[in-house]
Coordinates of C-alpha atoms in Angstrom, one line a residue:
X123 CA 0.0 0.0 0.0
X124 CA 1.5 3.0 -0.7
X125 CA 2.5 5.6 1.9
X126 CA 1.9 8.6 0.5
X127 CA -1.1 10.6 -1.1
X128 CA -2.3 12.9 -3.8
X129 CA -4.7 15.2 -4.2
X130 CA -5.3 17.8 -6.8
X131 CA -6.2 21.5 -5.6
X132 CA -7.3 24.3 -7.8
X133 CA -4.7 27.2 -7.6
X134 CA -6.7 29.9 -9.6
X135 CA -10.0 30.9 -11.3
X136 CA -10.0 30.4 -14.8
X137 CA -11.1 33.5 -17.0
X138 CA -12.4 31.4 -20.1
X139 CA -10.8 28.0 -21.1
X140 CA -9.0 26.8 -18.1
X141 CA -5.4 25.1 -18.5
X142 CA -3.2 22.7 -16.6
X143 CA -2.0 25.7 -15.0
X144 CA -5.0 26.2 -13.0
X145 CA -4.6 23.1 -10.9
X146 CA -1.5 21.6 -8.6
X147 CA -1.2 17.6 -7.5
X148 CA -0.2 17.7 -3.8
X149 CA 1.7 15.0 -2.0
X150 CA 0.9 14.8 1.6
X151 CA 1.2 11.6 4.5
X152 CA -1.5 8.9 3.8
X153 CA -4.3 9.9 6.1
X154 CA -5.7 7.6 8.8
X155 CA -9.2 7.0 9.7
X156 CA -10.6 8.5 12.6
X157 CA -13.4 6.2 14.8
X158 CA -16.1 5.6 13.0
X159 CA -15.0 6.3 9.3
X160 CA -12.8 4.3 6.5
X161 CA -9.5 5.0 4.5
X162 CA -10.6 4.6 0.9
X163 CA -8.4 3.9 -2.0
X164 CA -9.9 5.5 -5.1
X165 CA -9.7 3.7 -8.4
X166 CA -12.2 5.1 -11.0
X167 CA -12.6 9.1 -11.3
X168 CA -15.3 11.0 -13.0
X169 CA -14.6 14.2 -14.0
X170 CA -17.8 16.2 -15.8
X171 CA -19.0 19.5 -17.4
X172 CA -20.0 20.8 -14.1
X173 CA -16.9 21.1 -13.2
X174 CA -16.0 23.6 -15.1
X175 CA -18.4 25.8 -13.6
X176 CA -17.1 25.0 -10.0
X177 CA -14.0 26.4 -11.0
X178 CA -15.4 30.1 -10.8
X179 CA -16.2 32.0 -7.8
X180 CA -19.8 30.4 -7.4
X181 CA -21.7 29.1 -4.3
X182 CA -20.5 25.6 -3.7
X183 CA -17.8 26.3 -6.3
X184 CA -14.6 25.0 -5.7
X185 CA -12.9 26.3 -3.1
X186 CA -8.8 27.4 -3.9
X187 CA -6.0 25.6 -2.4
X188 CA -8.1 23.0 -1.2
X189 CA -8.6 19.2 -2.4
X190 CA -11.5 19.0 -5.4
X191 CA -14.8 17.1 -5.1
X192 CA -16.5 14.2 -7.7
X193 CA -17.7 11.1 -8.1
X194 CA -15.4 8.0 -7.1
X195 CA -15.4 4.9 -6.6
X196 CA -12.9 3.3 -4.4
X197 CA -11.7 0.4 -2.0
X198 CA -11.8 0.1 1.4
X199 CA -8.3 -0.5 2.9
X200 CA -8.8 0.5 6.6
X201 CA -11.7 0.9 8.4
X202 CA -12.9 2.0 12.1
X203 CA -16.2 1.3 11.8
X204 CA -18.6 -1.9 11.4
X205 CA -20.5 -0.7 8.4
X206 CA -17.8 -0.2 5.9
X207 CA -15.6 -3.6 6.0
X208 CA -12.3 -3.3 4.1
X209 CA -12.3 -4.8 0.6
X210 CA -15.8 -3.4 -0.2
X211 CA -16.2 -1.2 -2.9
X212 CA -17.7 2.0 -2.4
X213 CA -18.7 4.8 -4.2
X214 CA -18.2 9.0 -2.6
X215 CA -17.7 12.7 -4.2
X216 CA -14.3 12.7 -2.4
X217 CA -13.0 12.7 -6.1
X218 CA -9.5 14.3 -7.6
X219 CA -7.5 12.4 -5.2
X220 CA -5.6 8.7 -4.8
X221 CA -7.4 7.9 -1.0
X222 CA -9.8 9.5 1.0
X223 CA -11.4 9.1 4.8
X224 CA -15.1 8.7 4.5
X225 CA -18.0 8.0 7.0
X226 CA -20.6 5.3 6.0
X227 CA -22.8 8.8 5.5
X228 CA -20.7 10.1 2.8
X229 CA -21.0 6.5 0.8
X230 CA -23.3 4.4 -1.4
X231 CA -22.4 0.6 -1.6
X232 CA -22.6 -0.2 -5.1
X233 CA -24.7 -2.9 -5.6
X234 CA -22.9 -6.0 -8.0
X235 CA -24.5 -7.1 -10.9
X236 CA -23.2 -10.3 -12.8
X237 CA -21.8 -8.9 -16.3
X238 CA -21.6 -5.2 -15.3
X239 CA -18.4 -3.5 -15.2
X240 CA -17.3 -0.8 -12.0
X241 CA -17.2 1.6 -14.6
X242 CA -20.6 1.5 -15.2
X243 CA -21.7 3.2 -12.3
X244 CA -19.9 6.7 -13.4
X245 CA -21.4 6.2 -16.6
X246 CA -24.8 4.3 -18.0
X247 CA -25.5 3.8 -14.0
X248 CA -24.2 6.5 -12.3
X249 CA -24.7 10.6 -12.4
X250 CA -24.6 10.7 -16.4
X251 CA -27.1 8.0 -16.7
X252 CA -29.4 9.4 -14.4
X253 CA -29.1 13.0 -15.5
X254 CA -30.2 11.2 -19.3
X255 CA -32.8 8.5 -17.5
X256 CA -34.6 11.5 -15.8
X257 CA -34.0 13.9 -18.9
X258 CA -36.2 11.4 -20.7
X259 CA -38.6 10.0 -18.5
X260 CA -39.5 13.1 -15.3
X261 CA -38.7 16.0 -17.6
X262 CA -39.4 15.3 -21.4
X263 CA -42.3 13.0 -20.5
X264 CA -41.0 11.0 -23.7
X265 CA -43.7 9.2 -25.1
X266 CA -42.7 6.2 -27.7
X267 CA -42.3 7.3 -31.4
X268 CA -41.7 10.8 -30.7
X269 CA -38.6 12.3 -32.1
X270 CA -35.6 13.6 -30.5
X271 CA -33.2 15.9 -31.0
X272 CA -29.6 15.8 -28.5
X273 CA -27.1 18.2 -28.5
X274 CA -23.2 17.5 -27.4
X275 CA -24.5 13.6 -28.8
X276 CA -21.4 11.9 -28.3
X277 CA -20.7 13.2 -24.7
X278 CA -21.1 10.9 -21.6
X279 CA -25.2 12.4 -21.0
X280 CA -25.8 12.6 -24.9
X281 CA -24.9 9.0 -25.4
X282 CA -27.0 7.5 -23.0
X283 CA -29.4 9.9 -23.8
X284 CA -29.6 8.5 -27.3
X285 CA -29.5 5.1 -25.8
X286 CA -31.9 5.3 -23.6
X287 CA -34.3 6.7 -25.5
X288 CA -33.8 4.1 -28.3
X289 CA -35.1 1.9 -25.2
X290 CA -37.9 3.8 -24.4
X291 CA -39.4 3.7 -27.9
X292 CA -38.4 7.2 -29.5
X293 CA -39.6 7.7 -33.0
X294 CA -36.4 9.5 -35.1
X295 CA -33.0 10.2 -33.4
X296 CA -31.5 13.2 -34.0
X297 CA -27.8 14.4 -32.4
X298 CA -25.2 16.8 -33.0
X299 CA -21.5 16.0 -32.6
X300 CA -18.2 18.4 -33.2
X301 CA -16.7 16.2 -36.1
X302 CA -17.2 13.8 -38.9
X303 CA -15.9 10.9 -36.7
X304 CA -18.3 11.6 -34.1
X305 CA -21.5 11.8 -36.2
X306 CA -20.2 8.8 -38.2
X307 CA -19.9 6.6 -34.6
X308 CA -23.3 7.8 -33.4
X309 CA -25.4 7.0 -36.1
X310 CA -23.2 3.3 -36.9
X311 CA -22.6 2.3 -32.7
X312 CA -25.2 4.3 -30.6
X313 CA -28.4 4.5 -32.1
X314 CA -28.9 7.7 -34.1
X315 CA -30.5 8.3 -37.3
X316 CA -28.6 11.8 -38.1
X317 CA -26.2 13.7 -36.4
X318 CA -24.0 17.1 -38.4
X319 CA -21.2 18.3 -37.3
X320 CA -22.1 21.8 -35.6
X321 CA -19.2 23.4 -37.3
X322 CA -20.8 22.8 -40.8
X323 CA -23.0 25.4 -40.9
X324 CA -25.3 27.5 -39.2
X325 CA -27.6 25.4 -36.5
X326 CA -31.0 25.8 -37.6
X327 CA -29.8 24.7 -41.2
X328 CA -28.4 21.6 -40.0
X329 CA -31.4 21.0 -38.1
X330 CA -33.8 21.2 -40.5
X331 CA -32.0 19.0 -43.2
X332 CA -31.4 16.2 -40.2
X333 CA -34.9 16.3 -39.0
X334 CA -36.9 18.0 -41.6
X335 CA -40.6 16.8 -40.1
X336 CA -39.7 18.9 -37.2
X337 CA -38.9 17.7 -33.3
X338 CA -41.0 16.7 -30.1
X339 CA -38.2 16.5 -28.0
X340 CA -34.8 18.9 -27.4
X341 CA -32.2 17.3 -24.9
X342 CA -29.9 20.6 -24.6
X343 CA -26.8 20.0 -23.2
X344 CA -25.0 22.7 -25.1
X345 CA -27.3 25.7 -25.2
X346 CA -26.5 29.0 -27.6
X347 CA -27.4 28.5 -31.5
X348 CA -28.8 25.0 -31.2
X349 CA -31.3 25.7 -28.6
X350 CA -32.2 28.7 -30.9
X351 CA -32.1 26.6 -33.7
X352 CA -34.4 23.7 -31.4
X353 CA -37.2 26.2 -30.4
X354 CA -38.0 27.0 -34.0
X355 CA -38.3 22.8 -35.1
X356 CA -40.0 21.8 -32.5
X357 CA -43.8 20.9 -33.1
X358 CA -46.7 21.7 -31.0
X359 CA -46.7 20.8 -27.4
X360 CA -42.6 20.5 -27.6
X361 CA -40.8 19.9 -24.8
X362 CA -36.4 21.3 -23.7
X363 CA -34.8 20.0 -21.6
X364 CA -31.9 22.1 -20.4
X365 CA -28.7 19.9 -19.4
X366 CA -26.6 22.0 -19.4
X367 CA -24.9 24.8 -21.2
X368 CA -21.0 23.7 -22.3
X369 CA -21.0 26.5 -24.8
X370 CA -20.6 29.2 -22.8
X371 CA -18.9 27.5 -20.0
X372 CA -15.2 28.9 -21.3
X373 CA -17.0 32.3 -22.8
X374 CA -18.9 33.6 -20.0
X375 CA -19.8 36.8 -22.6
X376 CA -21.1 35.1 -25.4
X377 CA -24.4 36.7 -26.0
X378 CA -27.6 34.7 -25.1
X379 CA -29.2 32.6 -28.0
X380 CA -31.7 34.8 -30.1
X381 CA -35.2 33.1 -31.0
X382 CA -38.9 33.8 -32.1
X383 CA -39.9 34.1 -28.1
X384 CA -43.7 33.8 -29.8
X385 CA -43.0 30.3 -30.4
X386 CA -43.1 29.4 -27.4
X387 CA -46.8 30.8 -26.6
X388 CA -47.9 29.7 -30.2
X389 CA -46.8 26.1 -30.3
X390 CA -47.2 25.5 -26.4
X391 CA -43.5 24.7 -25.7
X392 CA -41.9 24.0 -22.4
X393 CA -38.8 24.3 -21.3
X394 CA -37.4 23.1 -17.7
X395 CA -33.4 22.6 -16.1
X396 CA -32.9 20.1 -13.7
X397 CA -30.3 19.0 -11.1
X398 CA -30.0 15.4 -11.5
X399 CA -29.0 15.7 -7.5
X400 CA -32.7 16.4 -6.6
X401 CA -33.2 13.3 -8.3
X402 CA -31.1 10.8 -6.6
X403 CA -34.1 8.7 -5.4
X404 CA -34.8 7.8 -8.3
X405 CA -31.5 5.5 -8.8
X406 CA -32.7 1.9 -8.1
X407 CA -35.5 3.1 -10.5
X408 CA -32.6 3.3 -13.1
X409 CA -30.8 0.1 -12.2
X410 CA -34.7 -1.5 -12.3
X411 CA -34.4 0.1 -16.3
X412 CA -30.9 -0.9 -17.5
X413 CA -29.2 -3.5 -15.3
X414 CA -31.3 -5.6 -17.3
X415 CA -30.6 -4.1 -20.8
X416 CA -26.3 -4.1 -20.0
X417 CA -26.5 -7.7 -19.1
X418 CA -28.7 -8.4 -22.0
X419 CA -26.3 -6.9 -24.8
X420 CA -29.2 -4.2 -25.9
X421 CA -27.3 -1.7 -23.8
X422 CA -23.6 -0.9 -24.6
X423 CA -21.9 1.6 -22.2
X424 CA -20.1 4.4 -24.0
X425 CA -16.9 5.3 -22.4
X426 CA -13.6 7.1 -22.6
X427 CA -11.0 5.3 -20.2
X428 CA -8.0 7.2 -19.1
X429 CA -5.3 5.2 -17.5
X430 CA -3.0 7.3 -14.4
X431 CA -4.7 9.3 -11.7
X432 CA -1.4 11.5 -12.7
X433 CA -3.8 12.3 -15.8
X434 CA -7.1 13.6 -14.7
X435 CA -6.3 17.0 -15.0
X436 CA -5.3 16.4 -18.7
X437 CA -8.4 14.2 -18.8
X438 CA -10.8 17.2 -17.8
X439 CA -9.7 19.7 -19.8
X440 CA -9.5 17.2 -22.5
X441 CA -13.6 16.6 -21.8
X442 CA -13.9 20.3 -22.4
X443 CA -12.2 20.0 -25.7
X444 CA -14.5 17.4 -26.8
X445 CA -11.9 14.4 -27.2
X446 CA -14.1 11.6 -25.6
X447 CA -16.6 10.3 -26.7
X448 CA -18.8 8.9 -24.2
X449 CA -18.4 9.4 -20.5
X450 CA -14.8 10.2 -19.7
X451 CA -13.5 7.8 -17.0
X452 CA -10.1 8.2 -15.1
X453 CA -9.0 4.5 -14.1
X454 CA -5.9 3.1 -11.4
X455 CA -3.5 1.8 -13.3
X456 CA -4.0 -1.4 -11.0
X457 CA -7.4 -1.7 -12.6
X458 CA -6.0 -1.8 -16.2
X459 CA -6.2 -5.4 -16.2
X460 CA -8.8 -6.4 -13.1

């Protein structure tokens, strides 16, 4: 076991695109567990959009100098109480570090399912599938054979997304992607029927030649021209669902998307954000929904493993570049060949 620990700090806010610059891995003495908590070993690391917006001077942003926060999952190695028992596997939002000290509060024990890999539960089961599982089914109200329209498709929420919905009985699948490559894997591997390349032209364009009977549906995890471009295809009684908006994450001054405002009164649209954290009681809903469909084969997980905790800085900023596809994963090198 190895003596020592890491943990990554935040040294300065970002004023649009952050860079390695902006963090600092800090060795310290392995930490031991006081009476009634466990020493975890971390060996999977998500890192995620929201991140990016922790990084400003927000409430409950990320505070500087100190360790970071996001979902893990981990081993037990030492433990001072009865309910965590070293060996178990654990998951925690003491992220963007090698161990951390934990009380049986600040975990969920992962549940083992034959045929489903850890990772799964920082992707398909975990935060990204939830935040595309109650997208779909609490905030879109998707009915079967309406179509959909997903923006940032081949991301960690917009794969699932398209996934998931392909489960649910959705009518035509529509994504967009920021290459070629991308939209040529999404519409071959995940499920979609179109995707463009946002860079080929202007939005509402694009839209109309990929889904030129219109939308029911708009997953928006991007926001700016492509929600724009969204409120004019959608149909009557349309529904958005606001993700997120990783647009405007690095240009906090980009001006606000312009659209017909009337649409929204004439063709009875709604449009509602979420926090998928409001939702947590709705997880063993989601295991109920695709536990089955991983161990069947109908549901692939769609993920981007990085190998080296020494690399999760270059992973996240990386995310924000677009370079995965699927839910980026940062993975132990011990775990490379578990």
């Amino acid at each position: 076991m190895n003596e020592t620990a890491l943990t990554v700090h935040q040294t300065a806010r970002p004023h649009g695109f952050p860079t390695a610059g902006h963090f600092a891995f800090v060795e310290s003495a392995l930490p031991g567990p006081a009476a009634g908590s466990a020493l975890v070993e971390n060996l999977y690391w998500s890192v995620d959009p929201y991140h990016r917006e922790m990084m400003d001077d927000v409430p409950g942003g990320f505070v500087l100098g100190a360790p970071l926060e996001g979902r893990t999952i981990g081993r037990v190695i030492a433990s001072r109480t009865p309910r965590l028992a070293e060996g178990e596997i654990v998951f925690h939002r003491q992220g963007w570090r090698t161990h951390a000290v934990v009380t049986p509060e600040e975990i969920r024990q992962l549940p083992r399912f034959d045929k489903v890999p850890l990772t799964a539960y920082l992707s398909a089961l975990g935060g990204t599938g939830l935040t595309a599982y109650v997208g779909l089914t609490r905030i879109a109200r998707l009915q079967e054979g309406e179509d959909l329209f997903v923006s940032a498709a081949a991301g960690g929420v917009g794969t699932a997304t398209g996934r998931f919905a392909r489960l649910l009985g959705a009518g035509r699948l529509v994504g967009s992607a920021g290459s070629a490559a991308k939209a040529a894997h999404l519409t071959r591997e995940v499920g979609y029927d179109a995707v463009f390349d946002y860079h080929d032209g202007p939005a509402a364009d694009l839209l109309g030649k990929a889904a030129p009977g219109g939308i029911d549906v708009f997953v928006d995890n991007v926001g700016g021209d492509q929600l724009a471009a969204a409120v004019g295809a959608l149909r009557e009684y349309g529904r958005i669902v606001r993700v997120g908006t990783i647009s405007q994450y690095n240009t906090p001054d980009a001006p606000p998307p312009r659209f017909n405002y009337a649409d929204i009164v004439e063709k009875s649209l709604r449009m509602e954000g979420f926090l998928v954290s409001n939702y947590r009681d709705l997880q063993e809903e989601l295991y109920e929904f695709a536990v089955p469909q991983l161990q069947s084969g109908r549901l692939a997980l769609d993920e981007t493993v990085v190998d080296g905790f020494e690399h999760i800085v270059d992973a996240f900023l990386g995310m924000l570049r677009g370079e995965n596809t699927g839910k980026i994963i940062v993975r132990d090198r011990t775990q490379a060949h578990a």
